[in-house]
Amino acid sequence: MDLKSRWLARFPKGEAAFEALVAHYQEPHRHYHNLDHIQDCLALLDEVKDQLDDGDAVELALWFHDVIYDPKAKDNEAQSALWAQYWLTELGEAEDVVAKVAHLVRLTAHPAQPSSADEGYLLDLDLAILGADPQAFDRYQQQIREEYRHVPSLLYKAGRAKVLRSIARAPRLYHSNYFFERREKQARANLAAAIKRGWQ
């Protein structure tokens, strides 16, 4: 099912919201945080949705989690959560649903450990790319570099290496057993290789 059909199956009167969403994800400065990322997240979600307590909320959070994306900003997730609140309210969602989805969107800033299995799955879905095959991971790295093209090469290398080392220090990259068993080993290898060569 294509993205628009999937969205309209959930929100039959949601065409305006979908067009607004697409307009954000198609902004020219996006090379990774675009509709392909959302498509990939949703495809992986379909593999695990029956293991979630509230798969609908997690799916909605995935749709909205990168809708606001400015590489120079520090509050993208918070702004994305506000955007989600606005449109979900416009679409007639209940207050508790709106609040839950906004909370999940904010969590994709990865500020702390998840407090539920659903939260863990959401964070795993967002970072599933870390455990992709080496070619896909390298493409992801290049796409992130393109999004930070405004940062000089030496500064970017230092900053990116710091980010990758910080991620790699986690005792466990994936919170759910599903993603841990399938992606942890490859993610460790990808991170180690990227850190070793220094990321341009």
Short mmCIF file of N, CA and C in Angstrom, two decimals, residues 32-200:
data_model
loop_
_atom_site.label_atom_id
_atom_site.label_comp_id
_atom_site.label_asym_id
_atom_site.label_seq_id
_atom_site.Cartn_x
_atom_site.Cartn_y
_atom_site.Cartn_z
N TYR A 32 17.86 12.28 4.08
CA TYR A 32 17.50 11.05 4.80
C TYR A 32 16.14 11.19 5.48
N HIS A 33 15.91 12.30 6.14
CA HIS A 33 14.66 12.49 6.91
C HIS A 33 13.52 12.90 5.98
N ASN A 34 13.16 11.99 5.12
CA ASN A 34 12.15 12.27 4.09
C ASN A 34 11.12 11.15 4.05
N LEU A 35 10.32 11.11 3.01
CA LEU A 35 9.26 10.10 2.92
C LEU A 35 9.80 8.68 2.81
N ASP A 36 11.00 8.52 2.27
CA ASP A 36 11.59 7.18 2.21
C ASP A 36 11.82 6.63 3.62
N HIS A 37 12.27 7.51 4.52
CA HIS A 37 12.47 7.09 5.92
C HIS A 37 11.15 6.67 6.54
N ILE A 38 10.10 7.44 6.30
CA ILE A 38 8.79 7.09 6.84
C ILE A 38 8.31 5.76 6.26
N GLN A 39 8.48 5.60 4.96
CA GLN A 39 8.09 4.34 4.31
C GLN A 39 8.82 3.16 4.92
N ASP A 40 10.13 3.31 5.13
CA ASP A 40 10.92 2.23 5.72
C ASP A 40 10.46 1.92 7.14
N CYS A 41 10.20 2.96 7.93
CA CYS A 41 9.74 2.76 9.31
C CYS A 41 8.40 2.02 9.33
N LEU A 42 7.49 2.41 8.47
CA LEU A 42 6.17 1.79 8.45
C LEU A 42 6.24 0.34 7.98
N ALA A 43 7.12 0.06 7.03
CA ALA A 43 7.29 -1.32 6.57
C ALA A 43 7.80 -2.21 7.70
N LEU A 44 8.75 -1.70 8.47
CA LEU A 44 9.25 -2.46 9.61
C LEU A 44 8.20 -2.57 10.71
N LEU A 45 7.43 -1.50 10.89
CA LEU A 45 6.34 -1.55 11.88
C LEU A 45 5.39 -2.70 11.57
N ASP A 46 5.10 -2.91 10.31
CA ASP A 46 4.17 -3.98 9.93
C ASP A 46 4.68 -5.35 10.36
N GLU A 47 5.99 -5.49 10.52
CA GLU A 47 6.56 -6.76 10.96
C GLU A 47 6.30 -7.02 12.44
N VAL A 48 6.12 -5.95 13.22
CA VAL A 48 6.05 -6.11 14.68
C VAL A 48 4.75 -5.58 15.29
N LYS A 49 3.85 -5.07 14.47
CA LYS A 49 2.68 -4.37 15.01
C LYS A 49 1.85 -5.25 15.92
N ASP A 50 1.81 -6.55 15.65
CA ASP A 50 1.01 -7.44 16.49
C ASP A 50 1.64 -7.67 17.86
N GLN A 51 2.87 -7.19 18.05
CA GLN A 51 3.53 -7.31 19.35
C GLN A 51 3.35 -6.06 20.21
N LEU A 52 2.72 -5.03 19.65
CA LEU A 52 2.57 -3.76 20.36
C LEU A 52 1.25 -3.68 21.10
N ASP A 53 1.25 -2.95 22.19
CA ASP A 53 0.01 -2.71 22.94
C ASP A 53 -0.87 -1.71 22.21
N ASP A 54 -0.25 -0.69 21.62
CA ASP A 54 -0.99 0.35 20.91
C ASP A 54 -0.27 0.67 19.61
N GLY A 55 -0.41 -0.25 18.67
CA GLY A 55 0.27 -0.09 17.39
C GLY A 55 -0.19 1.13 16.62
N ASP A 56 -1.43 1.54 16.82
CA ASP A 56 -1.94 2.72 16.12
C ASP A 56 -1.21 3.98 16.57
N ALA A 57 -1.00 4.12 17.87
CA ALA A 57 -0.29 5.29 18.39
C ALA A 57 1.15 5.31 17.90
N VAL A 58 1.79 4.16 17.89
CA VAL A 58 3.17 4.09 17.40
C VAL A 58 3.22 4.44 15.92
N GLU A 59 2.26 3.95 15.15
CA GLU A 59 2.24 4.29 13.72
C GLU A 59 2.06 5.79 13.52
N LEU A 60 1.14 6.38 14.25
CA LEU A 60 0.93 7.83 14.11
C LEU A 60 2.19 8.60 14.49
N ALA A 61 2.86 8.15 15.54
CA ALA A 61 4.11 8.82 15.94
C ALA A 61 5.15 8.73 14.84
N LEU A 62 5.22 7.59 14.16
CA LEU A 62 6.18 7.46 13.06
C LEU A 62 5.86 8.42 11.92
N TRP A 63 4.60 8.56 11.60
CA TRP A 63 4.22 9.51 10.55
C TRP A 63 4.71 10.92 10.86
N PHE A 64 4.60 11.31 12.12
CA PHE A 64 4.85 12.71 12.48
C PHE A 64 6.25 12.99 13.02
N HIS A 65 7.04 11.96 13.33
CA HIS A 65 8.20 12.20 14.19
C HIS A 65 9.28 13.09 13.58
N ASP A 66 9.36 13.16 12.27
CA ASP A 66 10.36 14.03 11.63
C ASP A 66 9.72 15.09 10.75
N VAL A 67 8.45 15.38 10.97
CA VAL A 67 7.75 16.31 10.07
C VAL A 67 8.39 17.69 10.10
N ILE A 68 8.90 18.10 11.25
CA ILE A 68 9.69 19.32 11.35
C ILE A 68 11.14 18.91 11.44
N TYR A 69 11.94 19.32 10.48
CA TYR A 69 13.35 18.93 10.48
C TYR A 69 14.21 20.05 9.93
N ASP A 70 14.90 20.69 10.84
CA ASP A 70 15.87 21.73 10.51
C ASP A 70 17.20 21.30 11.12
N PRO A 71 18.20 20.93 10.31
CA PRO A 71 19.46 20.46 10.87
C PRO A 71 20.15 21.45 11.80
N LYS A 72 19.77 22.71 11.71
CA LYS A 72 20.39 23.73 12.57
C LYS A 72 19.64 23.92 13.89
N ALA A 73 18.49 23.27 14.02
CA ALA A 73 17.65 23.47 15.21
C ALA A 73 17.90 22.37 16.24
N LYS A 74 17.52 22.67 17.48
CA LYS A 74 17.67 21.72 18.59
C LYS A 74 16.33 21.19 19.07
N ASP A 75 15.24 21.65 18.49
CA ASP A 75 13.92 21.30 19.02
C ASP A 75 13.01 20.69 17.96
N ASN A 76 13.60 19.95 17.02
CA ASN A 76 12.78 19.39 15.94
C ASN A 76 11.68 18.47 16.45
N GLU A 77 12.02 17.61 17.41
CA GLU A 77 11.03 16.66 17.91
C GLU A 77 9.91 17.38 18.65
N ALA A 78 10.26 18.38 19.44
CA ALA A 78 9.24 19.15 20.15
C ALA A 78 8.32 19.86 19.18
N GLN A 79 8.90 20.43 18.13
CA GLN A 79 8.09 21.12 17.13
C GLN A 79 7.24 20.12 16.32
N SER A 80 7.80 18.95 16.06
CA SER A 80 7.03 17.92 15.36
C SER A 80 5.85 17.46 16.21
N ALA A 81 6.07 17.37 17.52
CA ALA A 81 4.98 16.98 18.43
C ALA A 81 3.86 18.00 18.41
N LEU A 82 4.22 19.28 18.38
CA LEU A 82 3.19 20.33 18.31
C LEU A 82 2.42 20.24 17.00
N TRP A 83 3.14 19.97 15.94
CA TRP A 83 2.50 19.84 14.62
C TRP A 83 1.53 18.66 14.63
N ALA A 84 1.96 17.55 15.24
CA ALA A 84 1.10 16.38 15.36
C ALA A 84 -0.15 16.70 16.17
N GLN A 85 0.03 17.41 17.26
CA GLN A 85 -1.12 17.78 18.09
C GLN A 85 -2.14 18.59 17.29
N TYR A 86 -1.65 19.54 16.52
CA TYR A 86 -2.54 20.38 15.74
C TYR A 86 -3.35 19.54 14.75
N TRP A 87 -2.66 18.73 13.95
CA TRP A 87 -3.35 18.02 12.88
C TRP A 87 -4.22 16.88 13.41
N LEU A 88 -3.77 16.19 14.44
CA LEU A 88 -4.60 15.12 14.99
C LEU A 88 -5.87 15.68 15.62
N THR A 89 -5.76 16.85 16.22
CA THR A 89 -6.95 17.51 16.75
C THR A 89 -7.88 17.91 15.61
N GLU A 90 -7.31 18.47 14.54
CA GLU A 90 -8.11 18.83 13.37
C GLU A 90 -8.81 17.61 12.77
N LEU A 91 -8.16 16.47 12.86
CA LEU A 91 -8.71 15.24 12.28
C LEU A 91 -9.70 14.55 13.21
N GLY A 92 -9.92 15.14 14.38
CA GLY A 92 -10.95 14.62 15.28
C GLY A 92 -10.51 13.54 16.24
N GLU A 93 -9.21 13.38 16.43
CA GLU A 93 -8.74 12.37 17.37
C GLU A 93 -9.02 12.80 18.81
N ALA A 94 -9.24 11.82 19.68
CA ALA A 94 -9.51 12.10 21.09
C ALA A 94 -8.28 12.70 21.76
N GLU A 95 -8.52 13.47 22.82
CA GLU A 95 -7.43 14.17 23.50
C GLU A 95 -6.36 13.21 24.00
N ASP A 96 -6.77 12.05 24.52
CA ASP A 96 -5.78 11.12 25.06
C ASP A 96 -4.91 10.54 23.94
N VAL A 97 -5.49 10.34 22.77
CA VAL A 97 -4.71 9.85 21.62
C VAL A 97 -3.71 10.92 21.18
N VAL A 98 -4.17 12.15 21.08
CA VAL A 98 -3.31 13.27 20.68
C VAL A 98 -2.15 13.41 21.64
N ALA A 99 -2.44 13.35 22.93
CA ALA A 99 -1.39 13.51 23.94
C ALA A 99 -0.39 12.36 23.88
N LYS A 100 -0.88 11.15 23.69
CA LYS A 100 0.02 10.00 23.63
C LYS A 100 0.93 10.06 22.42
N VAL A 101 0.38 10.40 21.28
CA VAL A 101 1.20 10.48 20.07
C VAL A 101 2.24 11.59 20.20
N ALA A 102 1.84 12.74 20.73
CA ALA A 102 2.79 13.84 20.92
C ALA A 102 3.92 13.41 21.85
N HIS A 103 3.59 12.69 22.91
CA HIS A 103 4.61 12.17 23.82
C HIS A 103 5.58 11.25 23.09
N LEU A 104 5.05 10.35 22.28
CA LEU A 104 5.90 9.42 21.54
C LEU A 104 6.80 10.16 20.55
N VAL A 105 6.27 11.16 19.89
CA VAL A 105 7.08 11.94 18.95
C VAL A 105 8.24 12.61 19.69
N ARG A 106 7.97 13.18 20.84
CA ARG A 106 9.06 13.82 21.61
C ARG A 106 10.13 12.81 22.00
N LEU A 107 9.73 11.57 22.24
CA LEU A 107 10.69 10.54 22.64
C LEU A 107 11.71 10.24 21.55
N THR A 108 11.38 10.53 20.30
CA THR A 108 12.32 10.22 19.21
C THR A 108 13.53 11.15 19.21
N ALA A 109 13.58 12.07 20.15
CA ALA A 109 14.83 12.80 20.40
C ALA A 109 15.80 11.91 21.18
N HIS A 110 15.33 10.73 21.58
CA HIS A 110 16.13 9.75 22.33
C HIS A 110 16.74 10.36 23.59
N PRO A 111 15.92 11.04 24.42
CA PRO A 111 16.46 11.70 25.61
C PRO A 111 16.73 10.75 26.77
N ALA A 112 16.07 9.58 26.77
CA ALA A 112 16.17 8.68 27.92
C ALA A 112 15.74 7.28 27.50
N GLN A 113 15.86 6.36 28.43
CA GLN A 113 15.41 5.00 28.18
C GLN A 113 13.88 4.97 28.07
N PRO A 114 13.36 4.13 27.21
CA PRO A 114 11.90 4.02 27.10
C PRO A 114 11.30 3.44 28.37
N SER A 115 10.07 3.82 28.65
CA SER A 115 9.41 3.33 29.86
C SER A 115 8.35 2.27 29.56
N SER A 116 8.23 1.88 28.30
CA SER A 116 7.29 0.82 27.93
C SER A 116 7.82 0.09 26.71
N ALA A 117 7.27 -1.09 26.47
CA ALA A 117 7.70 -1.87 25.30
C ALA A 117 7.39 -1.12 24.01
N ASP A 118 6.23 -0.47 23.96
CA ASP A 118 5.87 0.29 22.76
C ASP A 118 6.87 1.40 22.49
N GLU A 119 7.28 2.09 23.53
CA GLU A 119 8.27 3.16 23.36
C GLU A 119 9.58 2.57 22.85
N GLY A 120 9.97 1.42 23.36
CA GLY A 120 11.19 0.77 22.89
C GLY A 120 11.12 0.41 21.42
N TYR A 121 9.99 -0.13 21.01
CA TYR A 121 9.82 -0.46 19.59
C TYR A 121 9.89 0.79 18.72
N LEU A 122 9.27 1.86 19.17
CA LEU A 122 9.30 3.11 18.39
C LEU A 122 10.74 3.57 18.18
N LEU A 123 11.53 3.59 19.24
CA LEU A 123 12.91 4.04 19.12
C LEU A 123 13.72 3.08 18.26
N ASP A 124 13.44 1.79 18.37
CA ASP A 124 14.13 0.82 17.51
C ASP A 124 13.80 1.03 16.04
N LEU A 125 12.55 1.30 15.76
CA LEU A 125 12.14 1.56 14.38
C LEU A 125 12.83 2.79 13.82
N ASP A 126 12.94 3.82 14.64
CA ASP A 126 13.57 5.06 14.20
C ASP A 126 15.05 4.84 13.86
N LEU A 127 15.71 3.97 14.62
CA LEU A 127 17.15 3.75 14.43
C LEU A 127 17.46 2.39 13.80
N ALA A 128 16.48 1.80 13.16
CA ALA A 128 16.71 0.50 12.51
C ALA A 128 17.82 0.58 11.48
N ILE A 129 17.99 1.74 10.86
CA ILE A 129 19.01 1.92 9.82
C ILE A 129 20.41 1.60 10.33
N LEU A 130 20.65 1.77 11.62
CA LEU A 130 21.98 1.49 12.16
C LEU A 130 22.37 0.03 11.93
N GLY A 131 21.37 -0.85 11.91
CA GLY A 131 21.64 -2.26 11.72
C GLY A 131 21.34 -2.77 10.33
N ALA A 132 21.26 -1.87 9.38
CA ALA A 132 21.05 -2.27 7.98
C ALA A 132 22.34 -2.84 7.40
N ASP A 133 22.27 -3.37 6.19
CA ASP A 133 23.48 -3.88 5.56
C ASP A 133 24.46 -2.73 5.35
N PRO A 134 25.76 -3.02 5.25
CA PRO A 134 26.77 -1.96 5.18
C PRO A 134 26.53 -0.93 4.08
N GLN A 135 26.06 -1.37 2.93
CA GLN A 135 25.83 -0.43 1.83
C GLN A 135 24.71 0.55 2.18
N ALA A 136 23.64 0.05 2.76
CA ALA A 136 22.53 0.93 3.16
C ALA A 136 22.96 1.87 4.28
N PHE A 137 23.76 1.36 5.21
CA PHE A 137 24.25 2.20 6.29
C PHE A 137 25.15 3.30 5.76
N ASP A 138 26.03 2.98 4.83
CA ASP A 138 26.91 4.00 4.24
C ASP A 138 26.10 5.04 3.48
N ARG A 139 25.06 4.61 2.80
CA ARG A 139 24.20 5.56 2.10
C ARG A 139 23.52 6.50 3.10
N TYR A 140 23.08 5.94 4.21
CA TYR A 140 22.49 6.75 5.29
C TYR A 140 23.49 7.79 5.79
N GLN A 141 24.73 7.37 5.99
CA GLN A 141 25.76 8.28 6.46
C GLN A 141 25.98 9.44 5.47
N GLN A 142 26.00 9.10 4.20
CA GLN A 142 26.17 10.12 3.17
C GLN A 142 24.97 11.08 3.15
N GLN A 143 23.79 10.54 3.34
CA GLN A 143 22.59 11.38 3.34
C GLN A 143 22.59 12.34 4.52
N ILE A 144 23.01 11.86 5.67
CA ILE A 144 23.11 12.74 6.84
C ILE A 144 24.14 13.83 6.58
N ARG A 145 25.25 13.46 5.95
CA ARG A 145 26.27 14.47 5.62
C ARG A 145 25.68 15.54 4.72
N GLU A 146 24.87 15.13 3.75
CA GLU A 146 24.25 16.11 2.85
C GLU A 146 23.35 17.07 3.63
N GLU A 147 22.66 16.55 4.64
CA GLU A 147 21.78 17.41 5.43
C GLU A 147 22.56 18.41 6.27
N TYR A 148 23.81 18.09 6.53
CA TYR A 148 24.67 18.99 7.31
C TYR A 148 25.76 19.61 6.44
N ARG A 149 25.43 19.84 5.17
CA ARG A 149 26.39 20.39 4.24
C ARG A 149 26.86 21.77 4.67
N HIS A 150 26.07 22.45 5.49
CA HIS A 150 26.45 23.78 5.96
C HIS A 150 27.58 23.73 6.99
N VAL A 151 27.90 22.54 7.49
CA VAL A 151 28.95 22.40 8.50
C VAL A 151 30.27 22.06 7.80
N PRO A 152 31.35 22.81 8.06
CA PRO A 152 32.64 22.51 7.43
C PRO A 152 33.09 21.08 7.73
N SER A 153 33.86 20.52 6.81
CA SER A 153 34.22 19.11 6.87
C SER A 153 34.87 18.69 8.18
N LEU A 154 35.87 19.44 8.64
CA LEU A 154 36.57 19.06 9.87
C LEU A 154 35.63 19.08 11.07
N LEU A 155 34.80 20.09 11.15
CA LEU A 155 33.85 20.18 12.25
C LEU A 155 32.83 19.05 12.18
N TYR A 156 32.40 18.75 10.97
CA TYR A 156 31.42 17.68 10.82
C TYR A 156 32.02 16.34 11.23
N LYS A 157 33.24 16.06 10.78
CA LYS A 157 33.88 14.79 11.13
C LYS A 157 33.97 14.62 12.64
N ALA A 158 34.40 15.68 13.31
CA ALA A 158 34.53 15.61 14.77
C ALA A 158 33.18 15.41 15.44
N GLY A 159 32.20 16.16 14.98
CA GLY A 159 30.87 16.06 15.58
C GLY A 159 30.21 14.73 15.31
N ARG A 160 30.33 14.25 14.08
CA ARG A 160 29.71 12.97 13.74
C ARG A 160 30.37 11.82 14.49
N ALA A 161 31.70 11.87 14.60
CA ALA A 161 32.41 10.82 15.34
C ALA A 161 31.96 10.80 16.80
N LYS A 162 31.75 11.98 17.36
CA LYS A 162 31.28 12.06 18.75
C LYS A 162 29.90 11.43 18.89
N VAL A 163 29.02 11.71 17.94
CA VAL A 163 27.67 11.13 17.96
C VAL A 163 27.74 9.61 17.85
N LEU A 164 28.52 9.11 16.91
CA LEU A 164 28.61 7.67 16.70
C LEU A 164 29.20 6.97 17.91
N ARG A 165 30.23 7.56 18.51
CA ARG A 165 30.82 6.95 19.71
C ARG A 165 29.82 6.93 20.86
N SER A 166 29.05 8.00 20.97
CA SER A 166 28.04 8.06 22.03
C SER A 166 27.00 6.96 21.85
N ILE A 167 26.56 6.76 20.62
CA ILE A 167 25.60 5.69 20.34
C ILE A 167 26.21 4.34 20.66
N ALA A 168 27.45 4.13 20.24
CA ALA A 168 28.10 2.83 20.39
C ALA A 168 28.36 2.48 21.85
N ARG A 169 28.44 3.49 22.72
CA ARG A 169 28.70 3.22 24.14
C ARG A 169 27.50 2.59 24.85
N ALA A 170 26.34 2.68 24.27
CA ALA A 170 25.15 2.09 24.90
C ALA A 170 25.36 0.59 25.06
N PRO A 171 25.01 0.04 26.22
CA PRO A 171 25.17 -1.41 26.41
C PRO A 171 24.32 -2.23 25.45
N ARG A 172 23.26 -1.62 24.99
CA ARG A 172 22.35 -2.29 24.05
C ARG A 172 21.75 -1.23 23.15
N LEU A 173 21.90 -1.39 21.83
CA LEU A 173 21.41 -0.39 20.89
C LEU A 173 19.91 -0.50 20.68
N TYR A 174 19.40 -1.72 20.69
CA TYR A 174 17.98 -1.96 20.44
C TYR A 174 17.28 -2.45 21.70
N HIS A 175 16.15 -1.86 21.98
CA HIS A 175 15.43 -2.15 23.22
C HIS A 175 14.62 -3.43 23.13
N SER A 176 14.03 -3.70 22.00
CA SER A 176 13.19 -4.89 21.83
C SER A 176 14.05 -6.08 21.44
N ASN A 177 13.64 -7.25 21.88
CA ASN A 177 14.36 -8.46 21.49
C ASN A 177 14.30 -8.67 19.98
N TYR A 178 13.18 -8.28 19.38
CA TYR A 178 13.01 -8.47 17.94
C TYR A 178 14.13 -7.79 17.16
N PHE A 179 14.37 -6.52 17.44
CA PHE A 179 15.41 -5.79 16.71
C PHE A 179 16.80 -6.12 17.23
N PHE A 180 16.90 -6.40 18.52
CA PHE A 180 18.20 -6.78 19.07
C PHE A 180 18.73 -8.04 18.38
N GLU A 181 17.87 -9.03 18.24
CA GLU A 181 18.30 -10.30 17.65
C GLU A 181 18.62 -10.16 16.16
N ARG A 182 17.96 -9.24 15.48
CA ARG A 182 18.10 -9.13 14.03
C ARG A 182 19.09 -8.06 13.58
N ARG A 183 19.36 -7.06 14.44
CA ARG A 183 20.13 -5.91 13.95
C ARG A 183 21.28 -5.47 14.84
N GLU A 184 21.31 -5.91 16.08
CA GLU A 184 22.34 -5.42 17.01
C GLU A 184 23.75 -5.69 16.51
N LYS A 185 24.03 -6.92 16.11
CA LYS A 185 25.38 -7.29 15.69
C LYS A 185 25.83 -6.46 14.49
N GLN A 186 24.97 -6.33 13.49
CA GLN A 186 25.32 -5.54 12.31
C GLN A 186 25.47 -4.07 12.64
N ALA A 187 24.61 -3.57 13.53
CA ALA A 187 24.71 -2.16 13.93
C ALA A 187 26.05 -1.89 14.60
N ARG A 188 26.48 -2.79 15.47
CA ARG A 188 27.79 -2.63 16.13
C ARG A 188 28.91 -2.60 15.09
N ALA A 189 28.83 -3.49 14.12
CA ALA A 189 29.86 -3.54 13.07
C ALA A 189 29.84 -2.27 12.24
N ASN A 190 28.66 -1.78 11.89
CA ASN A 190 28.55 -0.55 11.11
C ASN A 190 29.13 0.64 11.85
N LEU A 191 28.78 0.76 13.12
CA LEU A 191 29.27 1.89 13.92
C LEU A 191 30.79 1.82 14.07
N ALA A 192 31.31 0.62 14.34
CA ALA A 192 32.75 0.47 14.51
C ALA A 192 33.49 0.85 13.23
N ALA A 193 32.98 0.42 12.09
CA ALA A 193 33.63 0.74 10.81
C ALA A 193 33.58 2.24 10.54
N ALA A 194 32.45 2.87 10.83
CA ALA A 194 32.32 4.31 10.59
C ALA A 194 33.24 5.11 11.49
N ILE A 195 33.32 4.71 12.75
CA ILE A 195 34.20 5.41 13.69
C ILE A 195 35.66 5.23 13.28
N LYS A 196 36.01 4.04 12.85
CA LYS A 196 37.40 3.75 12.48
C LYS A 196 37.87 4.60 11.32
N ARG A 197 37.00 4.78 10.32
CA ARG A 197 37.46 5.53 9.15
C ARG A 197 37.22 7.02 9.29
N GLY A 198 36.51 7.43 10.32
CA GLY A 198 36.27 8.84 10.53
C GLY A 198 35.25 9.32 9.53
N TRP A 199 34.12 9.87 10.02
CA TRP A 199 33.07 10.13 9.03
C TRP A 199 33.09 11.51 8.45
N GLN A 200 33.29 11.45 7.09
CA GLN A 200 33.36 12.68 6.34
C GLN A 200 31.99 13.29 6.22
#
